[in-house]
Tab-separated table of C-alpha atoms and ligand atoms in Angstrom:
chain	number	residue	atom	x	y	z
A	1	VAL	CA	110.227	94.229	74.384
A	2	LYS	CA	109.315	91.636	77.025
A	3	VAL	CA	112.191	91.769	79.553
A	4	LEU	CA	112.758	89.333	82.415
A	5	ILE	CA	114.974	90.612	85.222
A	6	LEU	CA	116.515	88.002	87.488
A	7	GLY	CA	117.044	89.473	90.974
A	8	SER	CA	115.343	92.310	92.856
A	9	GLY	CA	118.236	93.866	94.738
A	10	VAL	CA	118.991	97.548	94.175
A	11	ILE	CA	120.478	96.673	90.765
A	12	GLY	CA	117.509	94.597	89.560
A	13	VAL	CA	114.945	97.152	90.754
A	14	THR	CA	116.711	100.174	89.232
A	15	SER	CA	117.114	98.188	85.981
A	16	ALA	CA	113.378	97.403	86.004
A	17	TYR	CA	112.478	101.055	86.589
A	18	TYR	CA	114.688	102.460	83.811
A	19	LEU	CA	113.615	99.772	81.328
A	20	SER	CA	109.967	100.328	82.127
A	21	LYS	CA	110.406	104.075	81.639
A	22	LEU	CA	111.686	103.326	78.131
A	23	GLY	CA	108.490	101.429	77.360
A	24	HIS	CA	109.490	97.794	77.913
A	25	ASP	CA	107.212	95.149	79.403
A	26	VAL	CA	109.208	94.149	82.505
A	27	THR	CA	108.923	91.257	84.977
A	28	VAL	CA	111.261	90.819	87.963
A	29	ILE	CA	111.799	87.462	89.707
A	30	ASP	CA	113.395	86.912	93.114
A	31	ARG	CA	113.569	84.151	95.697
A	32	GLN	CA	112.955	86.580	98.553
A	33	PRO	CA	109.499	87.774	99.671
A	34	GLY	CA	110.267	91.406	98.671
A	35	PRO	CA	112.860	93.695	97.058
A	36	GLY	CA	116.331	94.403	98.461
A	37	LEU	CA	116.465	91.592	101.011
A	38	GLU	CA	119.981	90.248	100.318
A	39	THR	CA	123.145	92.375	99.867
A	40	SER	CA	121.130	95.573	99.337
A	41	PHE	CA	119.502	95.093	102.761
A	42	ALA	CA	121.839	96.792	105.238
A	43	ASN	CA	124.879	98.217	103.468
A	44	ALA	CA	126.796	101.176	104.868
A	45	GLY	CA	124.576	103.693	103.043
A	46	GLU	CA	127.303	105.723	101.343
A	47	ILE	CA	126.695	107.193	97.921
A	48	SER	CA	130.270	107.999	97.463
A	49	PRO	CA	131.539	108.976	94.015
A	50	GLY	CA	134.468	110.685	95.746
A	51	TYR	CA	135.718	107.411	97.206
A	52	ALA	CA	134.975	105.302	94.126
A	53	SER	CA	138.210	103.396	93.881
A	54	PRO	CA	139.188	99.811	93.126
A	55	TRP	CA	140.487	97.786	96.039
A	56	ALA	CA	143.072	96.403	93.634
A	57	ALA	CA	145.694	99.136	93.947
A	58	PRO	CA	149.512	99.343	93.893
A	59	GLY	CA	150.892	98.184	97.257
A	60	VAL	CA	147.610	96.710	98.496
A	61	ALA	CA	149.000	93.169	98.809
A	62	PHE	CA	151.621	94.377	101.282
A	63	LYS	CA	149.029	96.399	103.228
A	64	ALA	CA	146.705	93.381	103.325
A	65	LEU	CA	149.447	91.243	104.872
A	66	LYS	CA	149.945	93.856	107.597
A	67	TRP	CA	146.194	94.167	108.277
A	68	MET	CA	145.690	90.441	108.650
A	69	TRP	CA	147.814	90.292	111.804
A	70	ARG	CA	146.126	93.252	113.507
A	71	ASP	CA	143.354	93.250	116.088
A	72	HIS	CA	140.039	94.233	114.462
A	73	SER	CA	141.492	93.548	111.016
A	74	PRO	CA	139.453	94.926	108.088
A	75	LEU	CA	140.461	91.877	106.003
A	76	ILE	CA	139.923	88.219	106.843
A	77	ILE	CA	140.913	85.386	104.506
A	78	GLN	CA	139.752	81.967	105.670
A	79	PRO	CA	142.567	79.413	105.457
A	80	ARG	CA	140.486	76.957	103.357
A	81	ILE	CA	141.101	78.730	100.043
A	82	ASP	CA	139.299	77.014	97.156
A	83	PHE	CA	140.029	77.182	93.435
A	84	ALA	CA	137.447	79.954	92.803
A	85	VAL	CA	138.977	82.290	95.374
A	86	ALA	CA	142.544	81.501	94.281
A	87	LEU	CA	141.662	82.359	90.672
A	88	TRP	CA	139.862	85.529	91.718
A	89	LEU	CA	142.822	86.604	93.891
A	90	ALA	CA	145.241	86.028	91.011
A	91	ARG	CA	143.117	88.283	88.786
A	92	PHE	CA	142.820	90.819	91.594
A	93	LEU	CA	146.622	90.953	91.933
A	94	ARG	CA	146.955	91.445	88.166
A	95	ASN	CA	144.809	94.572	88.570
A	96	CYS	CA	147.114	96.055	91.219
A	97	SER	CA	149.544	97.606	88.713
A	98	LYS	CA	149.567	101.392	88.411
A	99	ASP	CA	148.283	101.252	84.821
A	100	ARG	CA	145.386	98.917	85.620
A	101	TYR	CA	144.530	100.910	88.752
A	102	ASP	CA	144.317	104.165	86.786
A	103	ILE	CA	142.013	102.622	84.165
A	104	ASN	CA	139.769	100.945	86.755
A	105	LYS	CA	139.590	104.050	88.938
A	106	ARG	CA	138.596	106.211	85.958
A	107	ARG	CA	135.821	103.760	85.054
A	108	MET	CA	134.489	103.598	88.620
A	109	LEU	CA	134.608	107.362	89.074
A	110	GLY	CA	132.886	107.992	85.748
A	111	LEU	CA	130.078	105.558	86.522
A	112	SER	CA	129.637	106.785	90.111
A	113	ALA	CA	129.466	110.436	89.067
A	114	TYR	CA	126.974	109.619	86.303
A	115	SER	CA	124.969	107.556	88.769
A	116	GLN	CA	124.773	110.443	91.224
A	117	THR	CA	123.308	112.636	88.450
A	118	CYS	CA	120.788	109.899	87.553
A	119	LEU	CA	119.818	109.509	91.228
A	120	ALA	CA	119.198	113.260	91.550
A	121	SER	CA	116.841	113.268	88.527
A	122	LEU	CA	115.126	110.112	89.718
A	123	ARG	CA	114.612	111.639	93.176
A	124	SER	CA	112.846	114.653	91.762
A	125	GLU	CA	110.937	112.647	89.130
A	126	ALA	CA	109.780	109.808	91.421
A	127	GLY	CA	109.708	111.848	94.644
A	128	ILE	CA	110.962	108.966	96.772
A	129	ARG	CA	112.474	109.311	100.252
A	130	TYR	CA	115.112	107.046	101.773
A	131	ASP	CA	116.645	108.858	104.792
A	132	GLU	CA	118.784	110.731	102.287
A	133	ARG	CA	121.343	113.327	103.358
A	134	MET	CA	123.683	115.393	101.194
A	135	LEU	CA	126.329	116.303	103.762
A	136	GLY	CA	129.456	114.596	102.410
A	137	THR	CA	131.831	111.980	103.833
A	138	LEU	CA	134.491	112.622	106.448
A	139	GLN	CA	137.416	110.170	106.559
A	140	VAL	CA	139.030	110.404	109.993
A	141	PHE	CA	142.579	109.336	110.837
A	142	ARG	CA	143.377	108.205	114.331
A	143	ARG	CA	147.156	108.057	113.905
A	144	GLN	CA	149.241	111.103	112.960
A	145	SER	CA	151.390	108.945	110.657
A	146	ASP	CA	148.296	107.907	108.656
A	147	PHE	CA	147.094	111.503	108.452
A	148	ASP	CA	150.546	112.655	107.340
A	149	GLY	CA	150.392	110.031	104.569
A	150	ILE	CA	147.259	111.344	102.813
A	151	GLY	CA	149.308	113.219	100.212
A	152	LYS	CA	148.831	110.501	97.580
A	153	ASP	CA	145.041	110.420	98.085
A	154	VAL	CA	144.913	114.201	97.835
A	155	GLU	CA	146.908	114.127	94.585
A	156	ILE	CA	144.435	111.615	93.118
A	157	LEU	CA	141.430	113.699	94.203
A	158	LYS	CA	143.013	116.775	92.595
A	159	ALA	CA	143.798	114.859	89.410
A	160	VAL	CA	140.231	113.572	89.015
A	161	GLY	CA	138.615	116.859	90.073
A	162	VAL	CA	136.819	115.635	93.210
A	163	PRO	CA	136.338	118.536	95.690
A	164	PHE	CA	137.887	117.874	99.115
A	165	GLU	CA	138.900	119.578	102.378
A	166	VAL	CA	141.791	118.586	104.663
A	167	LEU	CA	140.705	119.205	108.287
A	168	ASN	CA	142.500	119.288	111.633
A	169	ARG	CA	140.885	117.740	114.694
A	170	ALA	CA	138.920	120.862	115.669
A	171	GLU	CA	137.607	121.244	112.131
A	172	CYS	CA	136.509	117.581	112.113
A	173	VAL	CA	134.543	118.257	115.311
A	174	ARG	CA	133.011	121.367	113.733
A	175	CYS	CA	131.805	119.164	110.871
A	176	GLU	CA	130.666	116.286	113.038
A	177	PRO	CA	129.992	117.814	116.486
A	178	ALA	CA	129.437	114.424	118.193
A	179	LEU	CA	133.136	113.646	117.594
A	180	GLY	CA	133.720	116.065	120.482
A	181	PHE	CA	132.760	113.149	122.803
A	182	ALA	CA	135.129	110.671	121.085
A	183	SER	CA	137.485	108.716	123.309
A	184	ALA	CA	139.687	107.876	120.295
A	185	GLU	CA	142.636	110.096	119.393
A	186	LEU	CA	141.964	111.966	116.166
A	187	ALA	CA	144.821	113.326	114.084
A	188	GLY	CA	142.658	114.895	111.378
A	189	GLY	CA	140.354	114.210	108.477
A	190	LEU	CA	139.718	114.382	104.761
A	191	ARG	CA	136.230	115.569	103.824
A	192	LEU	CA	134.521	114.992	100.495
A	193	PRO	CA	131.570	117.422	100.526
A	194	GLY	CA	130.001	116.015	97.323
A	195	ASP	CA	129.178	112.573	98.759
A	196	GLU	CA	125.696	111.550	99.893
A	197	THR	CA	124.099	109.086	102.253
A	198	GLY	CA	120.867	107.100	102.228
A	199	ASP	CA	119.154	103.842	103.114
A	200	CYS	CA	119.544	101.516	100.133
A	201	LEU	CA	116.765	99.183	101.305
A	202	LYS	CA	114.229	102.016	101.735
A	203	PHE	CA	115.195	103.311	98.292
A	204	THR	CA	114.842	99.869	96.692
A	205	ILE	CA	111.423	99.270	98.270
A	206	ALA	CA	110.161	102.733	97.285
A	207	LEU	CA	111.455	102.423	93.718
A	208	ALA	CA	109.954	98.924	93.350
A	209	ALA	CA	106.573	100.453	94.291
A	210	GLN	CA	107.054	103.149	91.630
A	211	ALA	CA	108.060	100.528	89.076
A	212	LYS	CA	104.959	98.491	89.944
A	213	ALA	CA	102.838	101.576	89.355
A	214	LEU	CA	104.455	101.858	85.908
A	215	GLY	CA	103.368	98.280	85.165
A	216	VAL	CA	106.412	96.196	86.205
A	217	LYS	CA	105.396	92.750	87.514
A	218	PHE	CA	107.235	91.328	90.536
A	219	ILE	CA	107.286	87.593	91.239
A	220	TYR	CA	108.641	86.846	94.721
A	221	ASN	CA	109.426	83.659	96.662
A	222	ALA	CA	110.520	82.110	93.377
A	223	ASN	CA	113.803	80.257	93.025
A	224	ILE	CA	115.594	80.738	89.706
A	225	GLU	CA	117.124	77.347	88.954
A	226	ARG	CA	118.506	77.476	85.436
A	227	ILE	CA	118.605	79.334	82.167
A	228	CYS	CA	118.382	77.307	78.994
A	229	ALA	CA	120.093	78.352	75.783
A	230	ALA	CA	119.539	77.174	72.222
A	231	GLY	CA	122.216	78.322	69.797
A	232	ASP	CA	122.974	81.967	70.476
A	233	ALA	CA	119.783	82.738	72.414
A	234	ILE	CA	118.213	82.127	75.800
A	235	GLU	CA	115.026	80.133	75.267
A	236	ARG	CA	113.614	79.940	78.761
A	237	VAL	CA	114.350	80.328	82.444
A	238	ILE	CA	113.473	77.553	84.874
A	239	VAL	CA	111.842	78.948	88.005
A	240	ASP	CA	110.605	76.578	90.720
A	241	GLY	CA	110.438	73.771	88.154
A	242	GLY	CA	108.301	75.805	85.700
A	243	GLU	CA	109.328	77.628	82.513
A	244	VAL	CA	109.340	81.398	82.059
A	245	CYS	CA	109.991	82.903	78.623
A	246	ALA	CA	110.862	86.445	77.507
A	247	ASP	CA	112.439	88.258	74.558
A	248	THR	CA	115.307	89.480	76.736
A	249	VAL	CA	116.772	88.250	80.028
A	250	VAL	CA	118.872	90.372	82.407
A	251	VAL	CA	120.901	88.779	85.206
A	252	CYS	CA	121.052	90.981	88.348
A	253	MET	CA	121.609	88.264	90.934
A	254	GLY	CA	124.550	89.903	92.721
A	255	SER	CA	127.068	87.364	94.004
A	256	TYR	CA	124.938	84.485	92.713
A	257	SER	CA	125.081	85.640	89.071
A	258	PRO	CA	128.124	83.508	88.124
A	259	LEU	CA	126.513	80.357	89.530
A	260	LEU	CA	123.557	80.768	87.171
A	261	VAL	CA	125.364	81.626	83.948
A	262	GLN	CA	128.219	79.141	84.319
A	263	LYS	CA	125.726	76.418	83.360
A	264	ILE	CA	125.520	77.950	79.862
A	265	GLY	CA	129.292	78.335	79.629
A	266	LEU	CA	129.646	81.992	80.677
A	267	LYS	CA	132.383	82.687	83.187
A	268	LEU	CA	131.845	85.788	85.337
A	269	PRO	CA	134.790	86.851	87.500
A	270	VAL	CA	132.504	87.778	90.421
A	271	TYR	CA	133.330	86.521	93.905
A	272	PRO	CA	131.331	87.071	97.138
A	273	ILE	CA	133.283	89.329	99.509
A	274	LYS	CA	131.484	89.194	102.817
A	275	GLY	CA	130.954	92.375	104.822
A	276	TYR	CA	129.149	93.130	108.069
A	277	SER	CA	126.999	95.912	109.461
A	278	LEU	CA	125.453	96.871	112.770
A	279	THR	CA	122.368	99.144	112.890
A	280	ILE	CA	121.955	100.936	116.191
A	281	PRO	CA	118.895	102.949	117.298
A	282	ILE	CA	119.893	106.548	118.135
A	283	GLU	CA	119.287	107.334	121.799
A	284	ASN	CA	120.830	110.801	121.827
A	285	ALA	CA	120.820	112.761	118.553
A	286	GLN	CA	123.606	115.078	119.802
A	287	GLY	CA	125.854	112.034	120.163
A	288	ALA	CA	125.196	110.677	116.652
A	289	PRO	CA	126.948	111.461	113.359
A	290	GLU	CA	125.376	114.013	111.013
A	291	SER	CA	126.506	112.252	107.866
A	292	THR	CA	128.968	109.495	106.930
A	293	LEU	CA	132.284	109.043	108.630
A	294	MET	CA	135.013	106.670	107.422
A	295	ASP	CA	137.115	105.293	110.260
A	296	ASP	CA	140.385	104.837	108.374
A	297	ALA	CA	142.011	102.660	111.027
A	298	TYR	CA	139.417	99.873	110.682
A	299	LYS	CA	138.077	100.735	107.173
A	300	VAL	CA	134.621	101.030	108.701
A	301	ALA	CA	131.904	103.492	107.609
A	302	ILE	CA	129.607	105.025	110.224
A	303	THR	CA	126.454	106.562	108.782
A	304	ARG	CA	123.428	108.435	110.040
A	305	LEU	CA	120.261	106.934	108.550
A	306	GLY	CA	117.287	108.808	110.026
A	307	ASP	CA	116.975	107.706	113.656
A	308	ARG	CA	119.614	104.967	113.289
A	309	ILE	CA	123.395	104.723	113.088
A	310	ARG	CA	124.687	102.158	110.591
A	311	VAL	CA	128.267	100.914	111.040
A	312	GLY	CA	129.520	98.768	108.175
A	313	GLY	CA	132.681	97.336	106.740
A	314	MET	CA	135.246	94.511	106.664
A	315	ALA	CA	136.077	92.157	103.857
A	316	GLU	CA	136.060	88.416	104.428
A	317	LEU	CA	136.832	85.780	101.820
A	318	CYS	CA	134.895	82.734	102.979
A	319	GLY	CA	132.622	81.744	100.087
A	320	PHE	CA	128.900	81.925	100.955
A	321	ASP	CA	129.335	81.284	104.692
A	322	ARG	CA	126.419	83.160	106.311
A	323	SER	CA	127.588	82.919	109.925
A	324	LEU	CA	127.760	86.048	112.116
A	325	PRO	CA	130.944	85.728	114.230
A	326	LEU	CA	130.959	87.750	117.437
A	327	ALA	CA	134.537	88.936	116.742
A	328	ARG	CA	133.353	90.884	113.665
A	329	ARG	CA	130.568	92.494	115.668
A	330	ARG	CA	133.134	93.543	118.266
A	331	THR	CA	135.155	95.363	115.582
A	332	LEU	CA	132.111	97.395	114.506
A	333	GLU	CA	131.191	98.082	118.144
A	334	HIS	CA	134.731	99.170	118.939
A	335	SER	CA	134.851	101.623	116.029
A	336	VAL	CA	131.501	103.293	116.738
A	337	GLN	CA	131.882	103.266	120.511
A	338	SER	CA	135.252	105.003	120.445
A	339	LEU	CA	134.076	107.677	117.981
A	340	PHE	CA	130.407	108.176	118.973
A	341	PRO	CA	130.133	106.904	122.566
A	342	ARG	CA	126.893	108.804	123.244
A	343	GLY	CA	124.879	108.109	120.085
A	344	GLY	CA	123.318	104.785	121.053
A	345	ASP	CA	123.990	101.440	122.656
A	346	PRO	CA	125.813	99.106	120.216
A	347	ARG	CA	124.554	96.115	122.221
A	348	LYS	CA	121.070	96.970	120.940
A	349	GLY	CA	122.310	96.965	117.336
A	350	GLU	CA	121.057	94.615	114.640
A	351	PHE	CA	123.986	92.623	113.266
A	352	TRP	CA	123.967	91.615	109.586
A	353	ALA	CA	126.229	90.240	106.874
A	354	GLY	CA	126.040	90.485	103.081
A	355	PHE	CA	128.073	89.325	100.100
A	356	ARG	CA	129.489	92.073	97.891
A	357	PRO	CA	129.457	90.825	94.287
A	358	MET	CA	133.039	91.745	93.561
A	359	THR	CA	134.961	91.783	90.290
A	360	PRO	CA	138.778	91.732	90.425
A	361	ASP	CA	138.959	95.216	88.837
A	362	GLY	CA	136.232	96.710	91.069
A	363	THR	CA	134.136	97.752	88.052
A	364	PRO	CA	130.730	96.164	87.435
A	365	ILE	CA	129.780	94.114	84.384
A	366	ILE	CA	127.013	95.787	82.378
A	367	GLY	CA	125.632	94.916	78.953
A	368	GLU	CA	125.709	92.205	76.307
A	369	THR	CA	126.896	88.616	76.401
A	370	ARG	CA	127.548	86.233	73.521
A	371	PHE	CA	123.874	85.226	73.773
A	372	ARG	CA	121.977	87.820	71.745
A	373	ASN	CA	119.116	88.205	74.263
A	374	LEU	CA	121.053	87.807	77.533
A	375	TYR	CA	122.355	90.877	79.365
A	376	LEU	CA	124.197	91.396	82.633
A	377	ASN	CA	124.054	94.068	85.318
A	378	THR	CA	126.115	92.675	88.155
A	379	GLY	CA	129.477	92.698	89.965
A	380	HIS	CA	129.022	96.071	91.696
A	381	GLY	CA	131.132	95.014	94.692
A	382	THR	CA	131.765	97.704	97.279
A	383	LEU	CA	129.706	100.405	95.559
A	384	GLY	CA	126.482	98.904	94.224
A	385	TRP	CA	124.304	101.518	95.918
A	386	THR	CA	126.503	104.327	94.597
A	387	MET	CA	126.494	102.972	91.031
A	388	ALA	CA	122.961	101.530	90.797
A	389	CYS	CA	121.083	104.274	88.917
A	390	GLY	CA	123.872	104.922	86.406
A	391	SER	CA	124.350	101.194	85.707
A	392	ALA	CA	120.609	100.698	85.194
A	393	SER	CA	120.391	103.704	82.898
A	394	ILE	CA	123.280	102.402	80.753
A	395	LEU	CA	121.733	98.926	80.609
A	396	ALA	CA	118.322	100.298	79.620
A	397	ASP	CA	119.927	102.366	76.846
A	398	ILE	CA	121.856	99.360	75.499
A	399	ILE	CA	118.754	97.133	75.458
A	400	SER	CA	116.727	99.908	73.812
A	401	GLY	CA	119.324	100.498	71.096
A	402	ARG	CA	120.095	104.008	72.394
A	403	LYS	CA	123.593	105.444	72.864
A	404	PRO	CA	124.457	105.316	76.600
A	405	ALA	CA	125.858	108.419	78.298
A	406	LEU	CA	129.144	106.571	79.012
A	407	ASP	CA	131.244	104.326	76.777
A	408	ALA	CA	129.533	100.975	77.461
A	409	SER	CA	132.547	98.938	76.270
A	410	GLU	CA	134.381	99.999	79.460
A	411	TYR	CA	131.838	98.045	81.552
A	412	ALA	CA	131.240	95.097	79.223
A	413	LEU	CA	131.976	91.462	80.032
A	414	ALA	CA	134.248	91.444	76.982
A	415	ARG	CA	136.967	93.226	79.001
A	416	HIS	CA	137.438	90.004	80.995
A	417	VAL	CA	137.528	87.706	77.985
A	418	ARG	CA	140.887	87.178	76.364
B	1	FAD	C1	128.832	95.508	104.598
B	1	FAD	C2	128.543	96.146	103.268
B	1	FAD	C3	128.591	97.520	103.158
B	1	FAD	C4	128.354	98.132	101.929
B	1	FAD	N1	128.349	99.492	101.865
B	1	FAD	C5	128.073	100.110	100.696
B	1	FAD	C6	128.014	101.526	100.637
B	1	FAD	O1	128.166	102.208	101.635
B	1	FAD	N2	127.785	102.104	99.437
B	1	FAD	C7	127.604	101.370	98.287
B	1	FAD	O2	127.435	101.956	97.226
B	1	FAD	N3	127.610	100.019	98.330
B	1	FAD	C8	127.839	99.371	99.497
B	1	FAD	N4	127.868	98.007	99.556
B	1	FAD	C9	127.695	97.237	98.307
B	1	FAD	C10	126.236	97.111	97.876
B	1	FAD	O3	125.432	96.798	98.978
B	1	FAD	C11	126.109	96.019	96.801
B	1	FAD	O4	127.020	96.279	95.745
B	1	FAD	C12	124.707	95.968	96.216
B	1	FAD	O5	123.756	95.809	97.244
B	1	FAD	C13	124.579	94.808	95.222
B	1	FAD	O6	123.258	94.831	94.760
B	1	FAD	P1	122.714	93.676	93.829
B	1	FAD	O7	121.326	94.045	93.466
B	1	FAD	O8	123.690	93.391	92.739
B	1	FAD	O9	122.737	92.370	94.756
B	1	FAD	P2	121.643	91.872	95.809
B	1	FAD	O10	121.104	92.979	96.598
B	1	FAD	O11	122.244	90.728	96.541
B	1	FAD	O12	120.472	91.346	94.867
B	1	FAD	C14	120.538	90.117	94.184
B	1	FAD	C15	119.167	89.498	94.228
B	1	FAD	O13	119.195	88.260	93.501
B	1	FAD	C16	118.364	87.333	94.174
B	1	FAD	N5	118.787	85.978	93.850
B	1	FAD	C17	120.039	85.459	93.877
B	1	FAD	N6	120.011	84.169	93.512
B	1	FAD	C18	118.715	83.854	93.239
B	1	FAD	C19	118.037	82.678	92.794
B	1	FAD	N7	118.699	81.529	92.542
B	1	FAD	N8	116.711	82.716	92.611
B	1	FAD	C20	116.010	83.878	92.850
B	1	FAD	N9	116.590	85.028	93.248
B	1	FAD	C21	117.927	85.011	93.444
B	1	FAD	C22	118.585	87.648	95.653
B	1	FAD	O14	117.486	87.198	96.428
B	1	FAD	C23	118.741	89.147	95.657
B	1	FAD	O15	117.522	89.819	95.965
B	1	FAD	C24	128.083	97.346	100.777
B	1	FAD	C25	128.015	95.964	100.895
B	1	FAD	C26	128.231	95.345	102.122
B	1	FAD	C27	128.128	93.864	102.240
């Protein structure tokens, strides 16, 4: 089948690879000059099935109100709320009930765990390298009261069978020796040894090269303007004023996916949640993290990627505003400086922002639409890198008429349609 993939982020490229492996004739189109240059460019690097959890959780609205008044808040909501964000927030709040949370968490965990298995096979099959490390995630708690409150998280980890270790300060330092230089108080930590780390951009570039070798065509610097439907099928895609046709079209345009498909009457509950990262060259390896550390106080992840430290986090609701406010950079600098003061100079860091394509239930949208040849693989929000290989494998199975490893109805757009 001739498949056209719209978008060459980590989701579009993994989709192209898996579809090509199943024998399809695949073309990928993107407005950027290469793969992975938008949200997949500088994320926090965590492949974290252990922490796969929806943000919509019981009690989160109250927590969010408290965070918003703090210095270095992990959540920023711009006062000019428009209709799209208000609608998305209403749906998000509907997903905060215990029942919805349990369903959404199970879906995210299932997909993340499957994705980790797919990534492991892909790594050995394609032999690609991406500054990968398999040393787990350590969530550190600065305040004793926060550390004392981890009981609920521990219960959930036990219930879903994710291995974990509860560590005191000395044990945290044994795991991450550079924490011995930290100026911040540390009450303790929660370690998930099964998590991994890696550079999503390096992975996406390397996999795109493998896909190209399999015969996938990549068209870059090309703006996708419109898709045109006739009856129940997509007839053509308008790219830079010209027409491109295919048997099957897959939308993998991250946060921009809803803007494209709304013109043919499809409503995707995907909203851009802006996040920031700072990538700092390591000057002293003994002062840098070994793996990924989650700074619970600021909800910031600090990751070792080869000879760099990546600090990433925060959630800002501001539409597609691309600005890079100094205050957000200061939050990232503050977190890394107080935990890893000797690793590198944050002032030399490269500051970046991306838009997480976020659904209100935290789970991506994979599979069919009411157009018989239009498919979606989008809405991966906070964990697109973690879930990429599994999502692409499920999509490729659906398009090829094979039974996916997971129940595809759990990830379908239909769950959002009343
Ligand atoms: C600060 C931050 C930290 C994160 N940390 C992690 C993490 O630690 N672990 C994790 O698993 N996930 C993390 N994520 C989430 C993850 O990065 C995303 O879920 C993932 O990158 C989404 O990939 P995507 O391919 O859907 O989107 P994108 O990478 O944005 O790809 C979409 C592509 O579509 C193209 N496109 C859009 N519109 C058009 C158009 N009109 N014409 C042509 N092309 C178009 C874009 O150019 C782009 O290449 C983080 C995100 C952020 C912002």
